[in-house]
Coordinates of C-alpha atoms in Angstrom, one line a residue:
M99 CA 14.4 -118.1 -192.3
T100 CA 16.4 -116.5 -194.9
D101 CA 15.3 -115.5 -198.6
P102 CA 15.6 -117.3 -201.2
L103 CA 17.0 -114.2 -203.4
V104 CA 18.1 -110.4 -202.2
V105 CA 19.0 -108.5 -205.3
D106 CA 20.3 -105.1 -203.7
A107 CA 21.3 -101.8 -205.9
L108 CA 22.2 -104.2 -208.9
T109 CA 23.9 -102.3 -212.0
V110 CA 25.2 -104.2 -214.8
T111 CA 26.8 -102.5 -217.1
Y112 CA 27.8 -104.3 -221.0
P113 CA 31.5 -104.7 -222.1
D114 CA 30.1 -102.2 -225.1
G115 CA 28.8 -99.7 -222.4
H116 CA 24.7 -100.2 -222.6
R117 CA 23.6 -100.3 -219.2
A118 CA 21.2 -103.0 -219.0
L119 CA 20.2 -103.0 -215.4
D120 CA 20.1 -99.7 -213.4
A121 CA 20.3 -100.0 -208.9
V122 CA 17.1 -102.9 -209.6
S123 CA 16.7 -104.5 -206.0
L124 CA 14.2 -107.0 -205.3
T125 CA 13.5 -109.3 -202.7
V126 CA 12.2 -112.5 -203.3
G127 CA 10.5 -114.8 -199.5
A128 CA 10.3 -118.4 -199.2
G129 CA 7.4 -119.5 -201.0
E130 CA 6.7 -116.3 -202.5
R131 CA 5.9 -115.7 -207.0
W132 CA 7.2 -113.5 -208.4
A133 CA 7.0 -112.2 -211.7
V134 CA 8.9 -109.4 -213.6
V135 CA 7.7 -107.8 -217.0
G136 CA 8.8 -105.4 -219.2
R137 CA 9.7 -104.9 -223.2
S138 CA 12.1 -106.8 -224.8
G139 CA 15.1 -105.5 -224.1
S140 CA 14.3 -104.3 -220.8
G141 CA 17.1 -106.0 -218.7
K142 CA 14.8 -109.2 -217.0
T143 CA 16.8 -111.9 -218.4
T144 CA 19.9 -109.6 -217.3
L145 CA 18.6 -110.0 -214.2
V146 CA 18.6 -113.9 -214.3
R147 CA 21.9 -114.4 -215.6
A148 CA 23.2 -112.2 -213.3
V149 CA 21.6 -114.1 -210.3
L150 CA 23.2 -117.5 -212.0
G151 CA 26.9 -115.7 -212.5
L152 CA 26.2 -116.2 -216.2
L153 CA 27.2 -112.4 -217.3
P154 CA 30.1 -112.2 -220.2
P155 CA 33.5 -111.8 -219.6
R156 CA 34.5 -107.7 -218.7
T157 CA 30.9 -106.6 -217.8
R158 CA 31.0 -104.4 -214.7
V159 CA 29.0 -105.0 -211.7
T160 CA 28.0 -103.3 -209.0
G161 CA 25.5 -104.0 -206.0
S162 CA 25.2 -107.2 -203.9
I163 CA 22.8 -110.8 -204.8
R164 CA 22.6 -113.1 -202.1
V165 CA 21.2 -116.2 -203.5
G166 CA 20.1 -118.8 -200.2
G167 CA 22.1 -116.2 -198.1
Q168 CA 25.1 -116.7 -200.0
E169 CA 26.6 -113.5 -202.2
V170 CA 27.3 -114.9 -205.9
L171 CA 28.4 -111.5 -207.2
G172 CA 32.4 -112.1 -207.1
A173 CA 31.8 -115.5 -205.6
P174 CA 34.3 -118.3 -207.4
E175 CA 32.9 -120.8 -210.0
A176 CA 32.8 -123.5 -207.4
V177 CA 30.2 -121.4 -205.2
L178 CA 28.4 -120.5 -208.6
R179 CA 27.7 -124.4 -209.9
A180 CA 27.0 -125.2 -206.0
V181 CA 24.1 -122.6 -206.2
R182 CA 23.2 -123.8 -210.0
G183 CA 20.6 -126.7 -209.8
L184 CA 20.6 -127.5 -206.0
V185 CA 19.6 -123.8 -204.5
A186 CA 18.8 -122.0 -207.5
G187 CA 16.9 -124.0 -210.6
Y188 CA 17.0 -122.0 -214.1
V189 CA 14.7 -122.4 -217.3
P190 CA 16.2 -120.5 -219.7
Q191 CA 14.4 -118.7 -222.3
D192 CA 15.5 -120.7 -225.7
P193 CA 15.1 -124.2 -225.1
Y194 CA 17.0 -125.0 -228.4
A195 CA 20.3 -123.4 -227.2
A196 CA 20.1 -125.1 -224.2
C197 CA 20.2 -128.4 -225.3
D198 CA 23.5 -130.1 -226.8
P199 CA 21.9 -131.0 -230.4
L200 CA 24.1 -134.0 -231.0
R201 CA 23.0 -135.3 -227.4
T202 CA 19.3 -137.0 -226.8
V203 CA 16.9 -134.9 -224.5
G204 CA 16.9 -137.6 -222.0
H205 CA 20.7 -136.8 -221.8
H206 CA 20.1 -133.0 -221.3
V207 CA 17.7 -134.1 -218.0
T208 CA 20.1 -136.5 -216.9
E209 CA 22.4 -133.8 -216.8
A210 CA 20.8 -132.1 -214.3
W211 CA 21.9 -135.2 -212.0
A212 CA 25.5 -135.5 -213.2
V213 CA 26.6 -132.3 -213.0
H214 CA 26.6 -133.2 -209.1
R215 CA 28.2 -136.2 -209.4
R216 CA 24.8 -137.7 -208.8
R217 CA 22.8 -140.1 -210.7
P218 CA 19.0 -140.3 -211.1
P219 CA 16.2 -142.4 -209.5
D220 CA 15.3 -145.1 -212.0
G221 CA 12.4 -144.2 -214.4
A222 CA 12.6 -140.3 -213.0
V223 CA 13.6 -138.8 -216.3
S224 CA 10.7 -140.9 -218.3
A225 CA 8.3 -140.2 -215.1
A226 CA 8.8 -136.4 -215.0
L227 CA 8.8 -136.2 -218.9
D228 CA 5.0 -138.3 -218.5
G229 CA 4.4 -135.5 -216.0
V230 CA 5.1 -132.1 -218.2
G231 CA 2.3 -133.7 -220.9
I232 CA 5.0 -135.7 -222.8
P233 CA 3.7 -139.0 -224.1
D234 CA 5.2 -141.9 -223.7
G235 CA 8.5 -140.0 -222.2
G236 CA 10.8 -143.2 -222.2
R237 CA 10.8 -143.4 -225.6
R238 CA 11.1 -139.6 -226.7
A239 CA 14.0 -139.3 -224.3
L240 CA 16.1 -141.0 -227.0
Q241 CA 15.5 -138.4 -229.8
H242 CA 17.3 -135.1 -230.3
P243 CA 16.5 -132.4 -229.8
H244 CA 15.9 -131.6 -233.3
Q245 CA 13.3 -134.4 -233.3
W246 CA 10.7 -132.0 -230.7
S247 CA 8.6 -129.0 -230.8
G248 CA 10.1 -125.8 -229.5
G249 CA 7.0 -126.6 -226.5
M250 CA 7.8 -130.1 -225.9
L251 CA 11.6 -129.1 -225.7
Q252 CA 10.9 -126.3 -223.1
R253 CA 9.3 -128.7 -221.2
A254 CA 11.9 -131.0 -221.3
T255 CA 13.9 -127.9 -219.6
L256 CA 11.9 -127.3 -216.6
V257 CA 12.1 -130.8 -215.9
A258 CA 15.6 -130.7 -215.8
A259 CA 15.5 -127.2 -213.7
T260 CA 13.2 -128.7 -210.9
A261 CA 15.1 -131.5 -210.6
H262 CA 16.4 -131.1 -207.0
A263 CA 13.1 -129.3 -205.8
P264 CA 15.4 -125.9 -205.6
L265 CA 14.9 -123.2 -203.1
L266 CA 14.5 -120.8 -206.1
T267 CA 13.3 -121.3 -210.1
L268 CA 14.4 -119.2 -212.5
A269 CA 12.2 -119.2 -215.3
D270 CA 12.6 -117.1 -218.4
E271 CA 9.7 -117.5 -220.5
P272 CA 9.2 -121.0 -219.9
T273 CA 5.8 -121.2 -221.3
S274 CA 6.1 -118.8 -224.5
A275 CA 5.6 -121.8 -226.8
L276 CA 2.7 -123.4 -224.9
D277 CA -0.9 -123.4 -226.1
A278 CA -2.5 -121.8 -222.3
E279 CA -3.8 -124.7 -220.8
L280 CA -1.1 -126.1 -220.5
A281 CA 1.1 -123.2 -219.7
D282 CA -0.8 -123.4 -217.0
D283 CA -0.3 -126.7 -216.4
V284 CA 3.4 -126.6 -216.3
L285 CA 3.3 -123.6 -214.1
D286 CA 1.3 -125.3 -211.5
L287 CA 4.3 -128.0 -211.7
V288 CA 6.5 -125.3 -211.0
R289 CA 5.1 -124.0 -207.7
R290 CA 4.7 -127.7 -206.7
T291 CA 8.2 -128.6 -207.0
C292 CA 10.1 -125.3 -206.1
G293 CA 10.6 -122.8 -203.0
A294 CA 10.4 -119.4 -204.5
L295 CA 9.7 -118.5 -207.9
L296 CA 10.8 -115.8 -210.4
L297 CA 9.0 -115.6 -213.5
I298 CA 10.0 -113.8 -216.1
S299 CA 7.0 -113.1 -218.5
H300 CA 6.0 -111.3 -221.3
D301 CA 2.3 -112.9 -220.8
L302 CA 0.6 -110.9 -218.2
A303 CA -2.9 -112.7 -218.6
L304 CA -0.4 -116.1 -216.7
V305 CA 1.5 -113.9 -214.6
A306 CA -1.7 -112.6 -213.1
R307 CA -2.7 -116.0 -212.2
H308 CA 0.4 -117.6 -211.0
T309 CA 2.6 -115.1 -209.0
D310 CA 1.9 -112.8 -205.9
S311 CA 4.1 -109.7 -207.2
T312 CA 5.7 -108.2 -210.1
L313 CA 8.4 -106.2 -210.6
V314 CA 8.2 -104.0 -214.1
L315 CA 11.2 -103.1 -215.7
A316 CA 11.8 -100.2 -218.3
D317 CA 15.7 -99.8 -219.6
G318 CA 16.8 -101.4 -216.6
A319 CA 15.0 -99.9 -214.0
A320 CA 11.9 -100.4 -211.7
V321 CA 9.4 -98.9 -212.7
E322 CA 6.9 -100.0 -210.5
T323 CA 6.3 -103.6 -207.8
G324 CA 3.6 -104.4 -206.0
P325 CA 0.8 -107.4 -205.4
A326 CA 0.1 -108.5 -209.3
A327 CA -3.4 -108.2 -209.1
R328 CA -2.9 -104.5 -208.1
V329 CA -0.2 -104.1 -210.4
L330 CA -2.0 -105.5 -213.8
R331 CA -5.2 -104.1 -213.1
S332 CA -4.6 -100.4 -211.3
P333 CA -1.2 -99.5 -213.1
T334 CA 0.8 -96.4 -212.3
A335 CA 3.3 -96.5 -214.1
P336 CA 3.3 -95.0 -217.8
E337 CA 5.0 -98.1 -219.0
T338 CA 2.8 -100.3 -217.2
R339 CA -0.1 -98.8 -218.3
E340 CA 0.8 -99.1 -222.1
L341 CA 2.0 -102.8 -221.3
V342 CA -1.7 -103.8 -219.9
A343 CA -4.1 -101.9 -222.8
A344 CA -1.2 -103.7 -225.2
A345 CA -2.1 -106.6 -223.5
T346 CA -5.7 -106.4 -224.8
V347 CA -6.9 -107.9 -228.7
V348 CA -10.2 -106.9 -230.4
P349 CA -11.1 -110.0 -232.1
R350 CA -11.3 -109.4 -235.9
A351 CA -14.8 -108.7 -237.4
A352 CA -15.0 -110.7 -240.7
P353 CA -14.1 -108.7 -243.8
A354 CA -15.8 -108.0 -246.0
A355 CA -14.1 -108.5 -249.3
A356 CA -13.0 -112.8 -250.5
P357 CA -9.4 -113.9 -250.7
G358 CA -7.6 -113.5 -253.8
A359 CA -6.1 -116.4 -255.3
P360 CA -4.6 -119.5 -253.7
V361 CA -0.5 -118.7 -253.6
A362 CA -0.1 -122.1 -251.2
R363 CA -2.3 -125.6 -251.3
A364 CA -1.9 -128.0 -249.3
D365 CA -3.7 -131.5 -250.4
G366 CA -4.0 -134.4 -248.3
V367 CA -0.9 -134.4 -247.0
S368 CA 1.3 -136.7 -244.4
R369 CA 4.3 -136.4 -242.6
R370 CA 6.0 -139.4 -240.4
Y371 CA 9.3 -139.3 -238.9
G372 CA 10.1 -142.8 -238.3
D373 CA 6.9 -144.5 -236.2
V374 CA 5.3 -140.7 -235.3
T375 CA 2.6 -139.4 -237.6
A376 CA 3.4 -135.6 -237.0
V377 CA 0.4 -135.0 -239.6
E378 CA -2.1 -136.6 -241.4
D379 CA -4.1 -136.5 -244.5
A380 CA -3.8 -132.7 -244.0
T381 CA -5.9 -130.3 -246.8
L382 CA -5.4 -126.3 -246.6
T383 CA -5.4 -123.5 -248.8
V384 CA -3.6 -120.1 -248.1
A385 CA -5.1 -117.3 -250.6
A386 CA -3.0 -113.6 -251.4
G387 CA -4.2 -111.4 -249.1
E388 CA -5.4 -113.4 -246.2
I389 CA -3.8 -114.6 -242.9
V390 CA -4.9 -118.1 -242.1
G391 CA -3.7 -119.0 -238.5
I392 CA -3.2 -122.9 -236.7
V393 CA -3.6 -123.2 -233.2
G394 CA -2.8 -126.5 -231.4
R395 CA -1.2 -127.6 -228.1
S396 CA 2.3 -128.4 -228.4
G397 CA 3.6 -131.5 -230.4
S398 CA 0.7 -131.0 -232.5
G399 CA 1.5 -130.7 -236.3
K400 CA 1.1 -127.5 -236.1
S401 CA 4.7 -126.2 -237.1
T402 CA 5.6 -129.6 -239.5
L403 CA 2.3 -128.5 -241.6
A404 CA 3.3 -125.2 -241.9
R405 CA 6.9 -126.6 -243.1
L406 CA 5.3 -128.2 -245.7
I407 CA 3.0 -125.5 -247.2
G408 CA 6.2 -123.7 -246.8
G409 CA 8.4 -126.4 -249.3
M410 CA 10.8 -127.1 -246.4
E411 CA 9.8 -130.8 -246.2
R412 CA 8.2 -133.0 -248.4
P413 CA 5.3 -134.6 -247.8
D414 CA 5.6 -138.3 -247.3
T415 CA 2.0 -138.8 -249.1
G416 CA -0.1 -135.8 -250.6
T417 CA 0.9 -132.6 -253.1
V418 CA 1.5 -129.1 -252.1
R419 CA 0.8 -126.6 -255.0
L420 CA 2.7 -123.2 -254.5
G421 CA 2.0 -120.0 -256.7
A422 CA 1.1 -121.7 -260.1
G423 CA 2.4 -124.9 -259.4
D424 CA 5.0 -124.9 -262.4
G425 CA 7.8 -124.6 -259.9
R426 CA 9.0 -121.3 -261.1
L427 CA 9.4 -119.5 -258.0
R428 CA 11.4 -116.5 -258.2
P429 CA 13.7 -115.9 -254.9
G430 CA 11.7 -114.9 -251.6
F431 CA 8.2 -116.5 -252.8
V432 CA 8.3 -118.1 -250.0
M433 CA 10.0 -117.1 -246.6
P434 CA 10.0 -118.3 -243.2
I435 CA 9.8 -116.8 -239.7
F436 CA 11.7 -119.7 -237.8
Q437 CA 10.1 -121.0 -234.0
D438 CA 13.8 -120.5 -232.6
P439 CA 15.2 -116.9 -233.9
V440 CA 18.4 -116.7 -232.7
A441 CA 19.3 -119.9 -234.5
S442 CA 17.5 -118.1 -237.4
L443 CA 20.3 -115.6 -237.6
D444 CA 23.8 -116.2 -238.7
R445 CA 25.6 -115.3 -235.4
R446 CA 28.9 -114.0 -237.5
W447 CA 27.3 -111.9 -239.7
A448 CA 26.3 -108.2 -238.3
L449 CA 22.7 -107.6 -238.4
W450 CA 23.1 -104.9 -241.9
R451 CA 24.2 -108.6 -244.0
T452 CA 21.5 -110.6 -242.9
L453 CA 18.9 -108.1 -243.4
T454 CA 19.9 -107.3 -247.0
E455 CA 20.5 -111.0 -248.5
P456 CA 16.7 -110.8 -249.1
A457 CA 18.1 -108.0 -251.5
L458 CA 20.9 -109.8 -253.3
A459 CA 19.1 -113.1 -254.1
R460 CA 16.4 -110.7 -256.2
G461 CA 19.4 -109.7 -257.9
E462 CA 20.1 -106.4 -256.3
R463 CA 23.8 -104.6 -256.2
H464 CA 24.2 -102.2 -253.3
S465 CA 26.8 -100.6 -252.3
R466 CA 27.8 -101.8 -248.2
R467 CA 26.7 -97.9 -246.8
A468 CA 23.6 -98.5 -249.2
R469 CA 23.2 -102.2 -247.8
R470 CA 23.2 -100.8 -244.1
A471 CA 20.8 -97.8 -244.7
L472 CA 18.3 -100.3 -246.3
A473 CA 18.8 -102.3 -243.0
T474 CA 18.2 -99.2 -241.0
E475 CA 14.7 -99.3 -242.6
A476 CA 14.2 -102.5 -241.8
L477 CA 15.3 -102.4 -238.4
E478 CA 12.7 -99.2 -238.0
R479 CA 9.7 -100.8 -239.5
V480 CA 9.8 -103.7 -236.6
G481 CA 10.5 -101.2 -233.6
L482 CA 14.5 -101.5 -233.6
G483 CA 15.5 -98.4 -235.2
D484 CA 17.4 -97.4 -232.1
I485 CA 19.5 -100.8 -233.1
D486 CA 23.1 -100.6 -234.1
V487 CA 22.8 -102.4 -237.6
D488 CA 26.6 -103.6 -236.9
R489 CA 25.8 -105.6 -233.9
L490 CA 25.6 -108.9 -233.5
P491 CA 22.6 -111.3 -233.1
G492 CA 24.4 -112.9 -230.0
S493 CA 23.6 -109.4 -228.0
L494 CA 20.2 -108.9 -228.8
S495 CA 17.9 -110.2 -226.3
V496 CA 14.9 -112.8 -227.7
G497 CA 12.3 -111.1 -228.5
Q498 CA 14.9 -108.3 -230.3
A499 CA 16.0 -111.4 -232.1
Q500 CA 12.4 -112.2 -233.3
R501 CA 12.1 -108.9 -234.7
V502 CA 15.0 -108.9 -236.9
A503 CA 13.8 -112.3 -238.5
V504 CA 10.4 -110.8 -239.1
A505 CA 12.5 -107.3 -240.7
R506 CA 14.7 -110.0 -243.0
A507 CA 11.0 -112.1 -243.9
L508 CA 9.4 -108.5 -244.8
A509 CA 12.4 -107.9 -246.7
A510 CA 11.9 -110.4 -249.2
R511 CA 8.5 -109.0 -250.2
P512 CA 7.4 -112.7 -250.0
A513 CA 4.4 -113.8 -251.8
L514 CA 3.5 -116.5 -248.8
L515 CA 5.2 -115.3 -245.7
I516 CA 5.6 -118.6 -243.2
A517 CA 5.7 -117.8 -239.6
D518 CA 6.1 -120.1 -237.1
E519 CA 5.3 -118.8 -233.5
P520 CA 6.6 -114.6 -234.8
T521 CA 5.1 -113.4 -231.7
A522 CA 6.0 -116.0 -229.0
S523 CA 9.3 -113.7 -227.8
L524 CA 8.3 -110.5 -227.7
D525 CA 6.3 -108.2 -225.0
V526 CA 2.8 -107.2 -225.4
A527 CA 3.5 -104.4 -226.9
S528 CA 6.1 -105.5 -229.4
A529 CA 3.7 -108.3 -230.2
A530 CA 0.5 -105.7 -231.1
A531 CA 2.6 -103.9 -233.5
I532 CA 4.6 -106.7 -235.3
T533 CA 0.6 -108.6 -235.4
A534 CA -0.4 -104.8 -237.0
L535 CA 2.7 -105.2 -239.3
L536 CA 1.6 -108.8 -240.4
R537 CA -2.0 -107.7 -241.2
E538 CA -0.5 -104.7 -243.3
I539 CA 1.2 -107.4 -245.6
A540 CA -1.5 -109.4 -245.7
D541 CA -4.0 -106.5 -246.9
A542 CA -1.4 -105.7 -249.7
G543 CA -2.1 -108.5 -251.4
A544 CA 1.0 -111.1 -249.7
A545 CA -0.9 -114.7 -248.0
L546 CA 0.0 -115.6 -244.7
L547 CA 0.2 -119.1 -242.7
V548 CA 0.5 -118.6 -238.9
V549 CA 1.4 -120.8 -236.4
S550 CA 0.9 -119.9 -233.0
H551 CA 0.0 -120.9 -229.3
D552 CA -1.7 -118.0 -228.2
A553 CA -5.1 -118.3 -229.9
P554 CA -7.0 -114.8 -228.5
R555 CA -3.9 -112.5 -230.2
L556 CA -4.5 -114.4 -233.2
G557 CA -7.9 -114.4 -233.8
G558 CA -7.6 -110.4 -233.5
Y559 CA -5.7 -110.6 -236.9
A560 CA -6.0 -113.6 -238.9
D561 CA -9.0 -114.2 -241.3
R562 CA -9.5 -118.0 -240.8
V563 CA -7.9 -120.0 -238.1
V564 CA -7.6 -123.8 -238.0
T565 CA -6.7 -126.6 -235.1
M566 CA -4.0 -129.3 -235.3
D567 CA -4.8 -132.5 -232.9
A568 CA -2.2 -134.9 -233.3
G569 CA -1.4 -134.3 -236.7
H570 CA -5.1 -133.8 -237.8
L571 CA -7.2 -130.7 -239.2
T572 CA -9.8 -130.8 -235.9
E573 CA -11.8 -127.3 -237.2
D574 CA -11.7 -124.6 -239.2
G575 CA -13.0 -121.7 -237.3
A576 CA -12.9 -119.2 -240.0
L577 CA -13.8 -115.5 -239.5
R578 CA -15.4 -116.0 -243.4
D579 CA -16.4 -119.1 -245.2
A580 CA -12.8 -121.3 -246.2
P581 CA -12.2 -120.4 -250.0
V582 CA -13.0 -123.3 -252.5

């Protein structure tokens, strides 16, 4: 039987000279479940793009890639189109970027058939959406991507990727915006609807539960490979040992000091979109010096509540008070870290412009050289000291873009930081570093409201954790008594 995927000595060098992959080899046999893990920027997504023939023009590629026995390196576009979707399904890392914002979600899913000049069976789209936990899938399919949460939209892209039960499914962080229970359900669905799986993931626990073999990348090179259980339980490469160590989260002990004065308070807020109630009668206070976490299933209203508290949306009922409540807030008083880091960065701006914009908003004036120096310091703070400040966001991995978004928010010196899934796109080592930085910011006096599907990691640095369920704050898992 032909192996679904054979990669032999693959080397990829981008037009700017960056070597993203260096002599990587991998064979995924029929029915096998492989995972590729590594830090952000290690080459994981480049591997997927190379398999699908989606690398940028003028990229130098050597080696061989065979999908279902078909050589795809150098293959004409007609051959690649026949491979994509039918032979190799693809779940992208960024669901918002994968969808046309002017088209409905249902159109996006239906395109999986239309691109091959086929029509989906009657009721197939709504049934598939229902099958991945989207309630009332037929009606919700008529909505546009911005009306869906990131986790819901990710599930829609997964439906499109597995529409034809492909021989191989390439899943690039398919569960990064999903809670653990739903992530398991979704990957179980992938296992049932595809022949073989190549999973790109930062979630080592998920990798251990759903894959048989693991390849570890570091700086574009394969540093360890073998059975997933062995690699993650008894790693031999230093890089793998660091990743495994960073994945272990120690719960935060209850702090002795009480929080400071309230920085933001939502009192009885509700928000509706048409006949959908996203948040219902929610009350929550965030005080100086504390981190309040919000957990809940995808689509439960976590992000909507965060936007309401941050003043990015107005509640239909109830009130939100920021600072002294007199409406006079300094520039940068509230800073968001959005769920979609790539879209939150201006693609036309070099990183130094993005990172120094908060300083300009404060009225500071700096020379171009000084702004570049400030940008370099901001990148070093989030572990990106080796990134050129002249790079554009499009040249970054999603994880790197996430850290740039964090650096920009911190540069504003906010009193209230609203972070929506700040670690969802990060490898475990980077996530540990970013959460430590967020804790440091709170300890210095800032108030933080963090939305996350990763309850264990959130419990490692948050002071209080509340749960959203179908638009309602249902419980308070406070590490200390909530402030009154």
